[in-house]
PDB file of C-alpha atoms and ligand atoms in Angstrom:
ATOM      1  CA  UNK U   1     -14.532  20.899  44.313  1.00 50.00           C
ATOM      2  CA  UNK U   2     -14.109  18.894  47.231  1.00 57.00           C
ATOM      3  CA  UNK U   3     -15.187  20.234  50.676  1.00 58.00           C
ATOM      4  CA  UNK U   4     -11.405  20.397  52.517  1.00 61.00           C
ATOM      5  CA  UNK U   5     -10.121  21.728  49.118  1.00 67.00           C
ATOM      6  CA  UNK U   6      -8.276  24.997  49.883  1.00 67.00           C
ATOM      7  CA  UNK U   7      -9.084  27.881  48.149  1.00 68.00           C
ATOM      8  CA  UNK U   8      -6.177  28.605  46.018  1.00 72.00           C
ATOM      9  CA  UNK U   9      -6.617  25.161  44.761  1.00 73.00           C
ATOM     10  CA  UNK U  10      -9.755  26.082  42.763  1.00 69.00           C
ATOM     11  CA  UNK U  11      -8.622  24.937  39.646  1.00 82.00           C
ATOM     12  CA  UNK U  12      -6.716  21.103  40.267  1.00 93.00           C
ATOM     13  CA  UNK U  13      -5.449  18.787  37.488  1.00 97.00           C
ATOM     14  CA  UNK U  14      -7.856  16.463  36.783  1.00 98.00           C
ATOM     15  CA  UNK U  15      -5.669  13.427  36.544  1.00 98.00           C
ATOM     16  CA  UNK U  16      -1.931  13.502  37.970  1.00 98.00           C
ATOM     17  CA  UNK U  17       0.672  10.335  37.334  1.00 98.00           C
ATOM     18  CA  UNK U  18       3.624  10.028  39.438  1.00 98.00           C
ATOM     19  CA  UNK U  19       7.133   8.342  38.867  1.00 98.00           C
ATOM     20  CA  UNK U  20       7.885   7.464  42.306  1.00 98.00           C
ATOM     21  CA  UNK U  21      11.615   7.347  42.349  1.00 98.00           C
ATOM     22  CA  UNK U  22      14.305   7.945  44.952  1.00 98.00           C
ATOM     23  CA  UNK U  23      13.425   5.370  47.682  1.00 98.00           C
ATOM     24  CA  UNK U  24      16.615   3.825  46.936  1.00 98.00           C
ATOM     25  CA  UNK U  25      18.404   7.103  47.472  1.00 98.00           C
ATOM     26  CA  UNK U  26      16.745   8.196  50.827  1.00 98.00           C
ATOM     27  CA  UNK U  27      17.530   4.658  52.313  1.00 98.00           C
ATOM     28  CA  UNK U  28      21.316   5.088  51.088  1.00 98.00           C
ATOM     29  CA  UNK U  29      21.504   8.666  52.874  1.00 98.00           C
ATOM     30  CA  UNK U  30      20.245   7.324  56.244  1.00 98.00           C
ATOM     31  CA  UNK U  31      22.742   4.294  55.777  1.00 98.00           C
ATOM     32  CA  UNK U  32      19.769   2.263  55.667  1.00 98.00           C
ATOM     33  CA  UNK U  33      18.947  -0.762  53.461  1.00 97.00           C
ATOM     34  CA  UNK U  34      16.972  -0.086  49.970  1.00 97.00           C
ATOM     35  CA  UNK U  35      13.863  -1.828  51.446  1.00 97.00           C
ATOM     36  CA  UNK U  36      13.827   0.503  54.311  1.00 98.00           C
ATOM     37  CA  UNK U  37      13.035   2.965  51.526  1.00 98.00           C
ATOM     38  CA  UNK U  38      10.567   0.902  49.708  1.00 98.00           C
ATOM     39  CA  UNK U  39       8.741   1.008  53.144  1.00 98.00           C
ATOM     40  CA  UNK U  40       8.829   4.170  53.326  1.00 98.00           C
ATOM     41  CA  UNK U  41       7.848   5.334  49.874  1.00 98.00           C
ATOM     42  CA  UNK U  42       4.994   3.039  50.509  1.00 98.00           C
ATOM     43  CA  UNK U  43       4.187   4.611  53.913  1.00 97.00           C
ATOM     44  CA  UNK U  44       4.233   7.910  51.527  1.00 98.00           C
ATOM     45  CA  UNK U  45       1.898   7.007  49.408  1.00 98.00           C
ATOM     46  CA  UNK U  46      -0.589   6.853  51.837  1.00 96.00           C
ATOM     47  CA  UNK U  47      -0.093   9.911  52.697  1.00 97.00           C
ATOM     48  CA  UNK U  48      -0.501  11.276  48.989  1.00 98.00           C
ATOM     49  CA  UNK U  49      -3.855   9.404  48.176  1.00 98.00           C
ATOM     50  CA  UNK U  50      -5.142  10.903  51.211  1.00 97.00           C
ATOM     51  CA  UNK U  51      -4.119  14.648  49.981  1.00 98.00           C
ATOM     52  CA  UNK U  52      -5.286  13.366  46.170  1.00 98.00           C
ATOM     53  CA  UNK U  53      -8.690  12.583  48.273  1.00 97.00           C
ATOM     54  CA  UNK U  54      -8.896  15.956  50.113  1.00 96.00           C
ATOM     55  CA  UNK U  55      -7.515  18.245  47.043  1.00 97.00           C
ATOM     56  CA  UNK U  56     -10.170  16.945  44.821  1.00 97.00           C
ATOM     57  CA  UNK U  57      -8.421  15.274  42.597  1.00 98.00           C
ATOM     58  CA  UNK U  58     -10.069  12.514  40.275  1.00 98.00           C
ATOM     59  CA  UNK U  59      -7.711  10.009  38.839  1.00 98.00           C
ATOM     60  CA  UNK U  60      -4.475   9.179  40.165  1.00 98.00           C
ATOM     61  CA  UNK U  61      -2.037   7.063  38.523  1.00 98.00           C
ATOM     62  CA  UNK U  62       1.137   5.377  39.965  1.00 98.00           C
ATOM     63  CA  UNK U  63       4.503   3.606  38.643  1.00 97.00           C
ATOM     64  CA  UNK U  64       5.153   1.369  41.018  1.00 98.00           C
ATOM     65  CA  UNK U  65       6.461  -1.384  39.147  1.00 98.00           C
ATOM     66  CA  UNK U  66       7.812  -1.114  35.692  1.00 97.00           C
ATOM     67  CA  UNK U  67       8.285  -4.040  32.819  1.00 97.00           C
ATOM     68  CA  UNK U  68      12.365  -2.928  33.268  1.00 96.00           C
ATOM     69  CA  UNK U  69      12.382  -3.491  36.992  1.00 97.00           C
ATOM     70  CA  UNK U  70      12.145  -7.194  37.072  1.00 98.00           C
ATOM     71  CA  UNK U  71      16.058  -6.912  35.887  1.00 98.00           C
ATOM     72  CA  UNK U  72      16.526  -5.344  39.168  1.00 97.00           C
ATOM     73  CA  UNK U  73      18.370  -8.248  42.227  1.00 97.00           C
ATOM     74  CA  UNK U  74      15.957 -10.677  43.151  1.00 97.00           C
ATOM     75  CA  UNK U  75      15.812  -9.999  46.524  1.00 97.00           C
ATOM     76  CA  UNK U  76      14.573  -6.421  45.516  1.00 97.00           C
ATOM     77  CA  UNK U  77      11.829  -7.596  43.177  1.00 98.00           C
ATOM     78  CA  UNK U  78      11.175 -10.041  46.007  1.00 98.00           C
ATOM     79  CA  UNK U  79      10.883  -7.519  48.378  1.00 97.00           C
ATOM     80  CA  UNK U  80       8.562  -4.844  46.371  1.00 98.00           C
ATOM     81  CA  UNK U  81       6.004  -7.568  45.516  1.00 98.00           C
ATOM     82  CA  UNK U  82       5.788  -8.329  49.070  1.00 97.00           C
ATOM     83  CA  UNK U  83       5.581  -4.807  49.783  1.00 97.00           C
ATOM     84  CA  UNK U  84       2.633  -4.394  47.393  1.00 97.00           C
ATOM     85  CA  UNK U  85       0.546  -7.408  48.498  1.00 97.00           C
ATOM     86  CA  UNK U  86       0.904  -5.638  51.843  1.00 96.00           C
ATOM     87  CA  UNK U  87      -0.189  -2.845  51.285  1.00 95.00           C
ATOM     88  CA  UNK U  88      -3.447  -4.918  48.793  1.00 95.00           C
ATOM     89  CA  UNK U  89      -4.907  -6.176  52.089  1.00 93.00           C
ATOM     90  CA  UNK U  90      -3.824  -3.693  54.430  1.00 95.00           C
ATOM     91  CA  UNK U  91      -4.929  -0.879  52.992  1.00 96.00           C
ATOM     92  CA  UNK U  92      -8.157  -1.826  50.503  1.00 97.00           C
ATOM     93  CA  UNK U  93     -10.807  -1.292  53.495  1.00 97.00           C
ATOM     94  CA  UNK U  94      -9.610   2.375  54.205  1.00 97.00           C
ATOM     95  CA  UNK U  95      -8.922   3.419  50.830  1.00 97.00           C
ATOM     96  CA  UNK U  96     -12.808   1.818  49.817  1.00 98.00           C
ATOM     97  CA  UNK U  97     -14.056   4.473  53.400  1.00 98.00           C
ATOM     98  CA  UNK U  98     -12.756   7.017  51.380  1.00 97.00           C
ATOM     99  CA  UNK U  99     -14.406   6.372  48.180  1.00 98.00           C
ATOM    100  CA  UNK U 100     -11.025   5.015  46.339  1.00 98.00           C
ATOM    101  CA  UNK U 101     -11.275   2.790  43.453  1.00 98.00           C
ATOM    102  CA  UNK U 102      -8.472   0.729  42.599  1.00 98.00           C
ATOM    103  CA  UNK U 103      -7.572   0.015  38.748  1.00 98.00           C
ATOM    104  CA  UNK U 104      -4.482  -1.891  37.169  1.00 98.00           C
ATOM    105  CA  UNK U 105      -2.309  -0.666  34.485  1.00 98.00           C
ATOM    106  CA  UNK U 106       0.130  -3.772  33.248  1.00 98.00           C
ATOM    107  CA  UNK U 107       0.096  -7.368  32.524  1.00 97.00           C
ATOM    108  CA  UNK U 108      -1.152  -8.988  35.470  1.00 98.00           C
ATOM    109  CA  UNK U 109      -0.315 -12.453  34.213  1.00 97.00           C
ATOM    110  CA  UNK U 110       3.396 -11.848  35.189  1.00 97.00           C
ATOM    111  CA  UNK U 111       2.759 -11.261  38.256  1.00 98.00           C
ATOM    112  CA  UNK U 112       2.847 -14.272  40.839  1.00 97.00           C
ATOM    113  CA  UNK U 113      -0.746 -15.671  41.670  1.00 98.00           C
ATOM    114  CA  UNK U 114      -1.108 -14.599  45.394  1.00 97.00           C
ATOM    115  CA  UNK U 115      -0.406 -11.038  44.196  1.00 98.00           C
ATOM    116  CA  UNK U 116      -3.128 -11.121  40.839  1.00 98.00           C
ATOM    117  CA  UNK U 117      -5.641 -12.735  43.444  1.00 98.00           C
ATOM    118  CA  UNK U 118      -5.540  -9.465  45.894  1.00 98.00           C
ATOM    119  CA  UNK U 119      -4.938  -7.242  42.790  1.00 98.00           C
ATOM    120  CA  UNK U 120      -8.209  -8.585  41.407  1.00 98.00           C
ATOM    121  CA  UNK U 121     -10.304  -8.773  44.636  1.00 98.00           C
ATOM    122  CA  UNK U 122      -9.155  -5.199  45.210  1.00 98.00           C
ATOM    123  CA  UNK U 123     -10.299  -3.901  41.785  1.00 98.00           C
ATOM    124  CA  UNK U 124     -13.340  -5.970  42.079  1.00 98.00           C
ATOM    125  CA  UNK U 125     -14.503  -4.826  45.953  1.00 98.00           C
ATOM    126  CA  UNK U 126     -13.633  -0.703  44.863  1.00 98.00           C
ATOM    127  CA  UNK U 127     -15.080  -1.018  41.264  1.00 98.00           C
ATOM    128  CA  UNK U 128     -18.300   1.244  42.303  1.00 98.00           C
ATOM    129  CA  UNK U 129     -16.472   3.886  44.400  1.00 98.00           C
ATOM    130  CA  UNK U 130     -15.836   6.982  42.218  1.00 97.00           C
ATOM    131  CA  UNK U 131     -14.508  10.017  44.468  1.00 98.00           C
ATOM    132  CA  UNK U 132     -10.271   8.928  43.155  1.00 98.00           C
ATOM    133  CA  UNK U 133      -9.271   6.260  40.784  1.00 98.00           C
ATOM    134  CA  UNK U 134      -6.189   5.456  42.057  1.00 98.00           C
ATOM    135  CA  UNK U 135      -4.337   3.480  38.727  1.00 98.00           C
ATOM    136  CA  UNK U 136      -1.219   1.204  39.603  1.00 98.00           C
ATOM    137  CA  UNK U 137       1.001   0.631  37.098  1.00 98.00           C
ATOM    138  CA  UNK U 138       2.813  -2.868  38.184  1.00 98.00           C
ATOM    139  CA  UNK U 139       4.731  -4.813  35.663  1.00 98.00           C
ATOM    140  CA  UNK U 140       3.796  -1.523  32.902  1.00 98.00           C
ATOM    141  CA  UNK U 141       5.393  -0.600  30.280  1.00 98.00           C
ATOM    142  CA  UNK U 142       4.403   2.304  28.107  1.00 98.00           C
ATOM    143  CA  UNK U 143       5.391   0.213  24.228  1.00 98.00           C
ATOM    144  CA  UNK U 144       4.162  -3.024  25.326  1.00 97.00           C
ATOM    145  CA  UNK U 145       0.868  -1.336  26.618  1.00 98.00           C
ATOM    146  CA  UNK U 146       0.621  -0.007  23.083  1.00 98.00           C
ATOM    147  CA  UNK U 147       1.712  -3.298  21.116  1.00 98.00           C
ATOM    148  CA  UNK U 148      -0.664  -5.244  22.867  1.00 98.00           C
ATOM    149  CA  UNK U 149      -3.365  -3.250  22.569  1.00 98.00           C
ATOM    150  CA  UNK U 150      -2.103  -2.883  17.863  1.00 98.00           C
ATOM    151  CA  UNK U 151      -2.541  -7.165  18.869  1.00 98.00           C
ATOM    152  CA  UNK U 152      -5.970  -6.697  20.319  1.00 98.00           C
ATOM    153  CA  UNK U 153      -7.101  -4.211  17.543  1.00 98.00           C
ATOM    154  CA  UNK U 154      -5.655  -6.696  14.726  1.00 98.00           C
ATOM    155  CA  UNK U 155      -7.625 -10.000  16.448  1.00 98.00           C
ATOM    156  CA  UNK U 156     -10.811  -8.156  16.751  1.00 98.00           C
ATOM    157  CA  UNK U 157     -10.881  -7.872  12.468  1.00 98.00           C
ATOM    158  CA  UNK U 158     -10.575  -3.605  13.042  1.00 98.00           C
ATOM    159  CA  UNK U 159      -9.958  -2.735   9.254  1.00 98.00           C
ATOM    160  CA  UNK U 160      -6.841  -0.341   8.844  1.00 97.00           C
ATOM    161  CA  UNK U 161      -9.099   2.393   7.770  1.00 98.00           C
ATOM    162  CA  UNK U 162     -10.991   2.281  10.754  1.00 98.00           C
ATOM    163  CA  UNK U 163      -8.054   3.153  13.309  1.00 98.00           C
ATOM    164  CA  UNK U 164      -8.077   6.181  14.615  1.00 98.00           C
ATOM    165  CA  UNK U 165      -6.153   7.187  17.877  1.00 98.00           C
ATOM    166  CA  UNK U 166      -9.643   6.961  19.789  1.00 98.00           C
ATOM    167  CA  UNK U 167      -9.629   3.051  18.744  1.00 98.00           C
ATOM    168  CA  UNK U 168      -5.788   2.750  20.023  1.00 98.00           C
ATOM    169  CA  UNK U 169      -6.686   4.741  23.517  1.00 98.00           C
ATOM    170  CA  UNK U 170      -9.882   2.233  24.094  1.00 98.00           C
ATOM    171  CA  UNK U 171      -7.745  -0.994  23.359  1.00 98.00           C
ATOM    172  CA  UNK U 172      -4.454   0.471  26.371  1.00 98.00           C
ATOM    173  CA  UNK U 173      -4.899  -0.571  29.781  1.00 98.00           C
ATOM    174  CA  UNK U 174      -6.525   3.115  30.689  1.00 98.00           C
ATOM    175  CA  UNK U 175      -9.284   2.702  28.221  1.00 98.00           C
ATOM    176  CA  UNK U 176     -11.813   5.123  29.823  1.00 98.00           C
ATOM    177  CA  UNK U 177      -9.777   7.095  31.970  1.00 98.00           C
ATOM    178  CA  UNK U 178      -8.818  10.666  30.699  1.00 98.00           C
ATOM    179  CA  UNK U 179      -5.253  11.254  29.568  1.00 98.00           C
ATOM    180  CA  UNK U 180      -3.093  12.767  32.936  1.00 98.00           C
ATOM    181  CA  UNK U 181      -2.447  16.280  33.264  1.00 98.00           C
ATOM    182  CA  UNK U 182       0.299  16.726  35.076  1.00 98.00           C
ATOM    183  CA  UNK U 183       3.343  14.084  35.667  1.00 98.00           C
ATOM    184  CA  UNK U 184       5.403  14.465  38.294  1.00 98.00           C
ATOM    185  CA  UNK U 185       8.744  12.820  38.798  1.00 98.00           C
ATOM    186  CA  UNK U 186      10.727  12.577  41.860  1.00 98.00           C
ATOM    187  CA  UNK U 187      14.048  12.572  42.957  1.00 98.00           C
ATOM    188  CA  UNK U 188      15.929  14.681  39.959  1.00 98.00           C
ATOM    189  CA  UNK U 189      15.741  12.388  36.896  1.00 97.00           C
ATOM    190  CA  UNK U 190      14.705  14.440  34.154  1.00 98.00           C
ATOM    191  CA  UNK U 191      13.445  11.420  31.841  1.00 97.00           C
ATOM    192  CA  UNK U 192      10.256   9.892  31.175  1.00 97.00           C
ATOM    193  CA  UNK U 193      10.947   6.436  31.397  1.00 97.00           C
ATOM    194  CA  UNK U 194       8.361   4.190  29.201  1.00 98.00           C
ATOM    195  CA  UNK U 195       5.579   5.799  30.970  1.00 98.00           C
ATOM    196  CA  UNK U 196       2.093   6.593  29.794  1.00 98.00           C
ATOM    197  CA  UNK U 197       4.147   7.055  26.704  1.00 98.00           C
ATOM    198  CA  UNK U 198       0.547   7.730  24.312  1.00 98.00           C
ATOM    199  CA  UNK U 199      -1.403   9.088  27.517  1.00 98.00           C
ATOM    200  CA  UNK U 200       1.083  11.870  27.948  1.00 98.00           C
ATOM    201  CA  UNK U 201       1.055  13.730  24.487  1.00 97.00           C
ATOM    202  CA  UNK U 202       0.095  16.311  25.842  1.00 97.00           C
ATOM    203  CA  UNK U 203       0.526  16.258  29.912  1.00 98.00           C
ATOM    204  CA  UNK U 204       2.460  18.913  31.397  1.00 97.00           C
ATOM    205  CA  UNK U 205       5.468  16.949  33.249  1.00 98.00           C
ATOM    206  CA  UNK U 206       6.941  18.631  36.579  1.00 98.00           C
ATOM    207  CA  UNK U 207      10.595  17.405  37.864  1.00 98.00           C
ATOM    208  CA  UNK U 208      11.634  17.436  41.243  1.00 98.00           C
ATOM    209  CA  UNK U 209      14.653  17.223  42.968  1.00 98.00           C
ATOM    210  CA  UNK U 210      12.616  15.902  46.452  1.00 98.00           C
ATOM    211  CA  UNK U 211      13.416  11.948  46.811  1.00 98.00           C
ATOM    212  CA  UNK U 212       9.527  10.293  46.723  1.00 98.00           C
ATOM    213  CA  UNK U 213       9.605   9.336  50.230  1.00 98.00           C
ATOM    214  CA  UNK U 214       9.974  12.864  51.676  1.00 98.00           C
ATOM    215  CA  UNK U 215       7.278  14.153  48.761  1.00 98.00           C
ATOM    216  CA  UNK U 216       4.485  15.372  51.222  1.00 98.00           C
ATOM    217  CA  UNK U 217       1.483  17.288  50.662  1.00 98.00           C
ATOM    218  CA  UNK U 218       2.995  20.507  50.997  1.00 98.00           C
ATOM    219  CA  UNK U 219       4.919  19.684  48.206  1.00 98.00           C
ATOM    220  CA  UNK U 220       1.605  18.130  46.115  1.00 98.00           C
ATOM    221  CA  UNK U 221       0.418  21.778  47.046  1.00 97.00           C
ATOM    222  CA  UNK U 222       2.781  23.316  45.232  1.00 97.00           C
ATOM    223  CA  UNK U 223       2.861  21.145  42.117  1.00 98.00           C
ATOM    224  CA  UNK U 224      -0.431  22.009  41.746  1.00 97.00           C
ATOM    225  CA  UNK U 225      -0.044  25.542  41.731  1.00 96.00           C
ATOM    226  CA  UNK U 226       2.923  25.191  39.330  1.00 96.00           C
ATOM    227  CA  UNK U 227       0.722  23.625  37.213  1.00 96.00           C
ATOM    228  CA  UNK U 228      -1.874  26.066  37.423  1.00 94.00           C
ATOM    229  CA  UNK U 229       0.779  28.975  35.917  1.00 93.00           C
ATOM    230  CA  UNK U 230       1.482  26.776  32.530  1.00 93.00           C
ATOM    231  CA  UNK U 231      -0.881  27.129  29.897  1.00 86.00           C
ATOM    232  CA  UNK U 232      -1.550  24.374  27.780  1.00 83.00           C
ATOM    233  CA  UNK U 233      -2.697  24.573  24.515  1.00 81.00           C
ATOM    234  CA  UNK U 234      -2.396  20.919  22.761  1.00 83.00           C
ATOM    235  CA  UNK U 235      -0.669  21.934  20.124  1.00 80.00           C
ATOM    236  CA  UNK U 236      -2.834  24.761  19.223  1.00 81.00           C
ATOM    237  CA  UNK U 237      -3.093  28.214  20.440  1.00 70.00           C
ATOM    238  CA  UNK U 238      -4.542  29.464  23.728  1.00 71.00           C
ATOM    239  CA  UNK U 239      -7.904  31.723  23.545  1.00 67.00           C
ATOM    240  CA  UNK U 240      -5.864  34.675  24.711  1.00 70.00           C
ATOM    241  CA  UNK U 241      -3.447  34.016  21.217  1.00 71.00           C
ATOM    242  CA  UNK U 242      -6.485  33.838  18.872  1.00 68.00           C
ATOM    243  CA  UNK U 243      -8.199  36.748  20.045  1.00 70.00           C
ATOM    244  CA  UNK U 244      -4.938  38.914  19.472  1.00 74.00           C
ATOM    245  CA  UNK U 245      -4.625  36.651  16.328  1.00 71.00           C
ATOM    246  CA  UNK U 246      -7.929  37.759  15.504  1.00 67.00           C
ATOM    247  CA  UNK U 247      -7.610  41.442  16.420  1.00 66.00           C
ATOM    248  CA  UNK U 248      -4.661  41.542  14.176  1.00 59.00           C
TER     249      UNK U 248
HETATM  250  C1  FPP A 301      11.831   3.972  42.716  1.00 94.94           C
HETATM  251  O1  FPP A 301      12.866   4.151  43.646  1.00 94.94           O
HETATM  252  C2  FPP A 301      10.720   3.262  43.299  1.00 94.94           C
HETATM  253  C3  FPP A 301      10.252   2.012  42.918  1.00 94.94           C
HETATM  254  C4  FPP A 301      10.814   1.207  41.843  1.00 94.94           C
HETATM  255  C5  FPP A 301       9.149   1.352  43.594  1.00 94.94           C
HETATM  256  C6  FPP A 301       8.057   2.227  44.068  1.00 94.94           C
HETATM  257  C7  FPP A 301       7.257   1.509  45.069  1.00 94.94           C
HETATM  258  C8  FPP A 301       6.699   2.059  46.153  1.00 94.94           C
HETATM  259  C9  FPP A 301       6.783   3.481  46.489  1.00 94.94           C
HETATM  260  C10 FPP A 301       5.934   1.193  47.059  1.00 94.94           C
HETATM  261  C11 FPP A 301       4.480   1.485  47.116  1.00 94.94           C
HETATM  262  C12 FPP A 301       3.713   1.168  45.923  1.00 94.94           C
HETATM  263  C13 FPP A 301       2.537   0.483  45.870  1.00 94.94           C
HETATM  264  C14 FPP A 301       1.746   0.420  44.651  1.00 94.94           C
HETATM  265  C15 FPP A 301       1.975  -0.251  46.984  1.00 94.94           C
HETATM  266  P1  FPP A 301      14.314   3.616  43.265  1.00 94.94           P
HETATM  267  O2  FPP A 301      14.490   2.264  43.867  1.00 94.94           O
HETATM  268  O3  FPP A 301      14.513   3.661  41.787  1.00 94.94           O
HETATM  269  O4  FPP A 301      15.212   4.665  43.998  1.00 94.94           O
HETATM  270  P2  FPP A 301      16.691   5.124  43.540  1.00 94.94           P
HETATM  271  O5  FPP A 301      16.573   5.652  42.143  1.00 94.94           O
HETATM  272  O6  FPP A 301      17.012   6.196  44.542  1.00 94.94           O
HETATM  273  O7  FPP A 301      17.569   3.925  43.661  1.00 94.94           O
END
């Protein structure tokens, strides 16, 4: 448990993803241009590593950019890759203070070469920190994560009876990292949209109606306690359940 962690917070989630959706919307209701809520949504996520940090919270994984978006207007697509290269050299010194190590989840080869070189050096200078893995998913997409990594499998020689779904999970982009446990989507859409499609078999997923931008920590606070009513039982039954099973 981390040190600031408050108290009802004993038991936190040990790895929460995030859709980060709604910047568009929160721009459009201040009459503001879609960037403007980019920037902000960026400016927000600063915010939420920082809680991530402080709650305790081990692995946190991000959609910032996904395999659909590049069909978004150039200008846009322009715009977010500038915003995250920004953000790459801005903001790897403080997140490395606070013990933050940066990961990829995508194809990085898509991605122009400026942006792969501070992706890489930022990977590369947090790669010993361990207090939050902070995964960004840029240019991801939940099936071509997992056809890739059946392509990997296949060239490696992996006989058929050999696969199991511990061989798939080490050959996807978050080989290592344990499977989320709670998603969180803002903004209202109730959908899952390509993401961590095999990592979230069994994640509990929270939807919010709060556009990402004004998604603070108060509200982190209380997805977390949400999450600490459900019970999860990955497809089986919970301990309570087998010892009334049990006791007829
Ligand atoms: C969804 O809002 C948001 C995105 C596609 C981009 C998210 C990017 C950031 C928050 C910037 C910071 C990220 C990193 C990794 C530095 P939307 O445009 O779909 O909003 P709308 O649905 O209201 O139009």
């Amino acid at each position: 448990m981390s040190k600031n962690q408050p108290e009802e917070l004993k038991s936190v989630p040990q790895h929460i993803a995030i859709i980060m959706d709604g910047n568009g919307r929160w721009a459009r209701a201040r009459l503001l241009p879609r960037m403007a809520g980019h920037r902000a949504g960026a400016e927000n996520l600063r915010r939420i590593i920082k809680a991530c940090v402080e709650f305790g919270i081990r692995y946190l994984t991000i959609y910032a950019f996904s395999t659909e978006n590049w069909s978004r207007p150039k200008d846009e697509v322009a715009g977010l890759m500038n915003i995250f290269a920004d953000l790459l050299e801005k903001e790897v010194p403080e997140l490395h203070a606070e013990g933050v190590q940066i990961r990829h989840l995508g194809k990085i080869e898509d991605l122009n070469p400026a942006l792969q070189k501070k992706l890489l050096n930022a990977i590369d200078f947090t790669k010993e920190n361990d207090r939050l893995v902070l995964c960004i998913a840029i240019n991801y997409g939940g099936r071509d994560e997992i056809v890739q990594a059946v392509k990997e499998i296949i060239s490696e020689g992996i006989p058929a009876d050999a696969i199991t779904p511990q061989v798939i999970a080490d050959h996807l982009f978050t080989a290592g990292i344990p499977d989320p446990d709670l998603i969180i989507r803002t903004s209202g859409e109730v959908r899952t949209s390509n993401y961590l499609v095999w990592q979230s078999a069994y994640s509990e997923w929270l939807f919010t109606g709060t556009l990402w931008p004004d998604f603070d920590k108060e509200n982190l606070r209380k997805a977390i306690l949400e999450y600490n009513t459900r019970t999860r039982k990955f497809g089986g039954r919970t301990s309570e359940e087998k010892k009334e099973a049990y006791n007829g």
